Amino acid sequence: KLALDDPHAYDAALARSQHNLADSLSKAARYEEAASTMQVAVDIRKKLARDDPHTFDADLAYSQHKLSAFLFQLEHYEEATRVKQASVDLLSKLAHIDPDAFSALFESSLNELGEYLFRLEQCRKTVEGARAAADTQINPVCDDQGTNNGRGKGAVNAATQSIVVGIRTELARGDCKTPAAGLGQAQFTLGLHSANLSCGANRQLRF
């Protein structure tokens, strides 16, 4: 409330409080909340640094450094890499101005950026594989002991579509976590059972 009434006087204190709260949340392994809280600190400090870079660039770099770590814990590798790159760029400038104060953090952040880029490349390969899997069509038929009455194929096709939707939902997020794809796999399994039932108790699907 104070920052809303007088941002010039209170924004710096608000950003510091948000940064410290995010740190505490991360120590409790509450990374989603930590990331969203640290994002608030980053947004405020970006505005402060635009107006007074000499005073606030270091605070901004440190908040970005922390935010990237929280995003990495959440496996949001693309966003984590983007934020880490911004932090490294700023720390590079600060280390040039004051090596004693910032060189160590700059060097460690640069090493972390390399790890983030490696994970991001792995993520992209995983996404490419997931996209290929999502685009694969499954065409089940009943075996020679019976005739597929259409319901089995429909059940599997519906379940397959749930996998496609789940994977593509995760692709849109830009990270490698696949809870929706896992849900799609469970629905797919249910679809297989339904399809087998529709073919008959003693008949199995083949692909």
Tab-separated table of C-alpha atoms in Angstrom:
chain	number	residue	atom	x	y	z
A	1	LYS	CA	0.000	0.000	0.000
A	2	LEU	CA	2.822	2.410	0.857
A	3	ALA	CA	4.530	1.684	-2.461
A	4	LEU	CA	1.292	2.368	-4.329
A	5	ASP	CA	0.923	5.736	-2.606
A	6	ASP	CA	4.581	6.723	-2.921
A	7	PRO	CA	6.559	4.337	-5.178
A	8	HIS	CA	9.625	6.592	-5.217
A	9	ALA	CA	9.956	6.272	-1.453
A	10	TYR	CA	8.976	2.637	-0.950
A	11	ASP	CA	9.606	0.601	-4.127
A	12	ALA	CA	13.172	-0.269	-3.126
A	13	ALA	CA	12.017	-1.552	0.267
A	14	LEU	CA	9.173	-3.504	-1.338
A	15	ALA	CA	11.567	-5.147	-3.801
A	16	ARG	CA	13.923	-6.091	-0.976
A	17	SER	CA	11.049	-7.633	0.997
A	18	GLN	CA	9.837	-9.590	-2.039
A	19	HIS	CA	13.382	-10.830	-2.688
A	20	ASN	CA	13.823	-11.995	0.912
A	21	LEU	CA	10.397	-13.650	0.985
A	22	ALA	CA	11.180	-15.526	-2.230
A	23	ASP	CA	14.432	-16.742	-0.704
A	24	SER	CA	12.560	-18.060	2.329
A	25	LEU	CA	9.998	-19.799	0.129
A	26	SER	CA	12.760	-21.492	-1.861
A	27	LYS	CA	14.336	-22.813	1.324
A	28	ALA	CA	11.001	-24.481	2.036
A	29	ALA	CA	11.128	-25.984	-1.498
A	30	ARG	CA	8.096	-23.898	-2.501
A	31	TYR	CA	9.646	-23.033	-5.850
A	32	GLU	CA	6.498	-21.992	-7.707
A	33	GLU	CA	5.724	-19.385	-5.068
A	34	ALA	CA	9.381	-18.427	-4.810
A	35	ALA	CA	9.606	-17.837	-8.550
A	36	SER	CA	6.447	-15.738	-8.746
A	37	THR	CA	7.510	-13.688	-5.707
A	38	MET	CA	11.027	-13.150	-7.052
A	39	GLN	CA	9.543	-12.090	-10.381
A	40	VAL	CA	7.827	-9.236	-8.549
A	41	ALA	CA	11.188	-8.186	-7.090
A	42	VAL	CA	12.796	-8.365	-10.544
A	43	ASP	CA	10.050	-6.259	-12.131
A	44	ILE	CA	10.366	-3.551	-9.467
A	45	ARG	CA	14.154	-3.550	-9.619
A	46	LYS	CA	14.108	-3.280	-13.415
A	47	LYS	CA	12.121	-0.086	-13.092
A	48	LEU	CA	14.432	1.223	-10.355
A	49	ALA	CA	17.540	0.320	-12.389
A	50	ARG	CA	16.240	2.172	-15.434
A	51	ASP	CA	15.995	5.335	-13.364
A	52	ASP	CA	19.167	4.794	-11.308
A	53	PRO	CA	21.401	2.007	-12.662
A	54	HIS	CA	24.333	2.920	-10.447
A	55	THR	CA	22.267	2.241	-7.326
A	56	PHE	CA	20.072	-0.651	-8.429
A	57	ASP	CA	21.865	-2.681	-11.142
A	58	ALA	CA	23.516	-4.943	-8.566
A	59	ASP	CA	20.207	-5.642	-6.808
A	60	LEU	CA	18.555	-6.414	-10.145
A	61	ALA	CA	21.352	-8.789	-11.174
A	62	TYR	CA	21.119	-10.644	-7.875
A	63	SER	CA	17.328	-11.008	-8.097
A	64	GLN	CA	17.617	-12.272	-11.678
A	65	HIS	CA	20.318	-14.702	-10.552
A	66	LYS	CA	17.982	-16.118	-7.900
A	67	LEU	CA	14.929	-16.166	-10.158
A	68	SER	CA	16.763	-18.176	-12.803
A	69	ALA	CA	17.711	-20.760	-10.161
A	70	PHE	CA	14.082	-21.146	-9.048
A	71	LEU	CA	12.918	-21.532	-12.656
A	72	PHE	CA	15.626	-24.135	-13.215
A	73	GLN	CA	14.391	-26.088	-10.184
A	74	LEU	CA	10.941	-26.051	-11.785
A	75	GLU	CA	12.489	-27.362	-15.028
A	76	HIS	CA	11.418	-24.258	-16.939
A	77	TYR	CA	14.722	-24.338	-18.760
A	78	GLU	CA	13.998	-21.880	-21.539
A	79	GLU	CA	12.807	-19.147	-19.197
A	80	ALA	CA	15.568	-19.944	-16.695
A	81	THR	CA	18.181	-19.563	-19.436
A	82	ARG	CA	16.736	-16.254	-20.605
A	83	VAL	CA	16.763	-14.804	-17.078
A	84	LYS	CA	20.227	-16.215	-16.355
A	85	GLN	CA	21.564	-14.618	-19.549
A	86	ALA	CA	20.194	-11.237	-18.453
A	87	SER	CA	21.847	-11.671	-15.059
A	88	VAL	CA	25.191	-12.648	-16.621
A	89	ASP	CA	25.115	-9.664	-18.971
A	90	LEU	CA	24.541	-7.293	-16.079
A	91	LEU	CA	27.112	-8.989	-13.836
A	92	SER	CA	29.670	-8.758	-16.635
A	93	LYS	CA	29.270	-4.991	-16.647
A	94	LEU	CA	29.400	-4.815	-12.851
A	95	ALA	CA	32.488	-7.054	-12.665
A	96	HIS	CA	34.257	-4.775	-15.126
A	97	ILE	CA	33.502	-1.768	-12.916
A	98	ASP	CA	34.208	-3.479	-9.569
A	99	PRO	CA	35.997	-6.831	-9.997
A	100	ASP	CA	36.471	-7.430	-6.280
A	101	ALA	CA	32.760	-7.176	-5.578
A	102	PHE	CA	31.303	-8.983	-8.594
A	103	SER	CA	33.857	-11.215	-10.349
A	104	ALA	CA	33.142	-14.312	-8.253
A	105	LEU	CA	29.372	-14.116	-8.794
A	106	PHE	CA	29.891	-13.352	-12.478
A	107	GLU	CA	32.117	-16.414	-12.958
A	108	SER	CA	29.764	-18.758	-11.099
A	109	SER	CA	26.792	-17.395	-13.027
A	110	LEU	CA	28.635	-17.880	-16.298
A	111	ASN	CA	29.273	-21.537	-15.374
A	112	GLU	CA	25.614	-21.975	-14.466
A	113	LEU	CA	24.577	-20.442	-17.782
A	114	GLY	CA	26.586	-23.147	-19.541
A	115	GLU	CA	24.709	-25.820	-17.577
A	116	TYR	CA	21.366	-24.153	-18.368
A	117	LEU	CA	22.171	-24.067	-22.090
A	118	PHE	CA	23.099	-27.765	-21.977
A	119	ARG	CA	19.814	-28.652	-20.253
A	120	LEU	CA	17.891	-26.467	-22.683
A	121	GLU	CA	19.405	-28.342	-25.628
A	122	GLN	CA	18.427	-31.643	-23.990
A	123	CYS	CA	14.944	-30.243	-23.462
A	124	ARG	CA	14.608	-29.303	-27.121
A	125	LYS	CA	15.610	-32.801	-28.170
A	126	THR	CA	12.995	-34.207	-25.797
A	127	VAL	CA	10.381	-31.855	-27.238
A	128	GLU	CA	11.242	-32.946	-30.778
A	129	GLY	CA	10.794	-36.564	-29.755
A	130	ALA	CA	7.515	-35.754	-28.000
A	131	ARG	CA	6.226	-33.935	-31.063
A	132	ALA	CA	7.051	-36.933	-33.250
A	133	ALA	CA	5.253	-39.213	-30.789
A	134	ALA	CA	2.259	-36.888	-30.685
A	135	ASP	CA	1.982	-36.946	-34.474
A	136	THR	CA	2.134	-40.761	-34.686
A	137	GLN	CA	-1.214	-42.329	-35.494
A	138	ILE	CA	-2.218	-45.617	-33.815
A	139	ASN	CA	-4.536	-47.786	-35.872
A	140	PRO	CA	-5.714	-50.799	-33.857
A	141	VAL	CA	-7.710	-53.718	-35.224
A	142	CYS	CA	-9.103	-56.848	-33.617
A	143	ASP	CA	-7.330	-60.130	-34.183
A	144	ASP	CA	-8.615	-62.878	-36.455
A	145	GLN	CA	-10.912	-64.270	-33.760
A	146	GLY	CA	-13.365	-61.430	-34.125
A	147	THR	CA	-14.392	-58.365	-36.035
A	148	ASN	CA	-13.766	-54.908	-34.650
A	149	ASN	CA	-17.166	-53.309	-34.253
A	150	GLY	CA	-15.727	-49.783	-34.357
A	151	ARG	CA	-16.040	-49.086	-30.663
A	152	GLY	CA	-12.544	-50.432	-29.871
A	153	LYS	CA	-10.879	-48.331	-32.513
A	154	GLY	CA	-12.833	-45.288	-31.373
A	155	ALA	CA	-11.754	-45.796	-27.775
A	156	VAL	CA	-8.087	-46.020	-28.697
A	157	ASN	CA	-8.285	-43.094	-31.092
A	158	ALA	CA	-9.921	-40.986	-28.388
A	159	ALA	CA	-7.224	-41.990	-25.901
A	160	THR	CA	-4.503	-41.292	-28.457
A	161	GLN	CA	-5.940	-37.827	-28.961
A	162	SER	CA	-5.668	-37.240	-25.212
A	163	ILE	CA	-1.928	-37.962	-25.462
A	164	VAL	CA	-1.596	-35.547	-28.364
A	165	VAL	CA	-3.438	-32.816	-26.447
A	166	GLY	CA	-1.401	-33.472	-23.300
A	167	ILE	CA	1.950	-33.342	-25.058
A	168	ARG	CA	1.082	-30.270	-27.092
A	169	THR	CA	-0.137	-28.505	-23.958
A	170	GLU	CA	3.294	-29.076	-22.435
A	171	LEU	CA	5.080	-28.030	-25.637
A	172	ALA	CA	3.268	-24.704	-25.440
A	173	ARG	CA	4.676	-24.170	-21.949
A	174	GLY	CA	8.214	-24.249	-23.326
A	175	ASP	CA	9.634	-26.648	-20.761
A	176	CYS	CA	10.300	-30.370	-20.388
A	177	LYS	CA	7.877	-31.300	-17.639
A	178	THR	CA	5.106	-33.564	-18.857
A	179	PRO	CA	2.370	-34.006	-16.247
A	180	ALA	CA	-0.287	-33.587	-18.932
A	181	ALA	CA	1.424	-36.179	-21.090
A	182	GLY	CA	1.391	-38.508	-18.085
A	183	LEU	CA	-2.334	-37.925	-17.728
A	184	GLY	CA	-2.718	-38.640	-21.429
A	185	GLN	CA	-0.862	-41.932	-20.971
A	186	ALA	CA	-3.265	-42.946	-18.197
A	187	GLN	CA	-6.224	-42.091	-20.408
A	188	PHE	CA	-4.581	-44.054	-23.225
A	189	THR	CA	-4.318	-47.133	-21.006
A	190	LEU	CA	-8.002	-46.799	-20.108
A	191	GLY	CA	-8.779	-46.537	-23.817
A	192	LEU	CA	-6.874	-49.762	-24.521
A	193	HIS	CA	-8.905	-51.608	-21.890
A	194	SER	CA	-12.123	-50.263	-23.385
A	195	ALA	CA	-11.014	-51.287	-26.852
A	196	ASN	CA	-10.132	-54.812	-25.731
A	197	LEU	CA	-13.533	-55.164	-24.096
A	198	SER	CA	-15.259	-54.067	-27.275
A	199	CYS	CA	-13.370	-56.742	-29.268
A	200	GLY	CA	-14.449	-59.462	-26.873
A	201	ALA	CA	-13.267	-61.022	-23.638
A	202	ASN	CA	-10.914	-63.500	-25.379
A	203	ARG	CA	-9.682	-61.216	-28.149
A	204	GLN	CA	-6.709	-58.879	-28.053
A	205	LEU	CA	-5.840	-55.765	-30.021
A	206	ARG	CA	-2.836	-55.846	-32.293
A	207	PHE	CA	-1.070	-52.823	-33.806
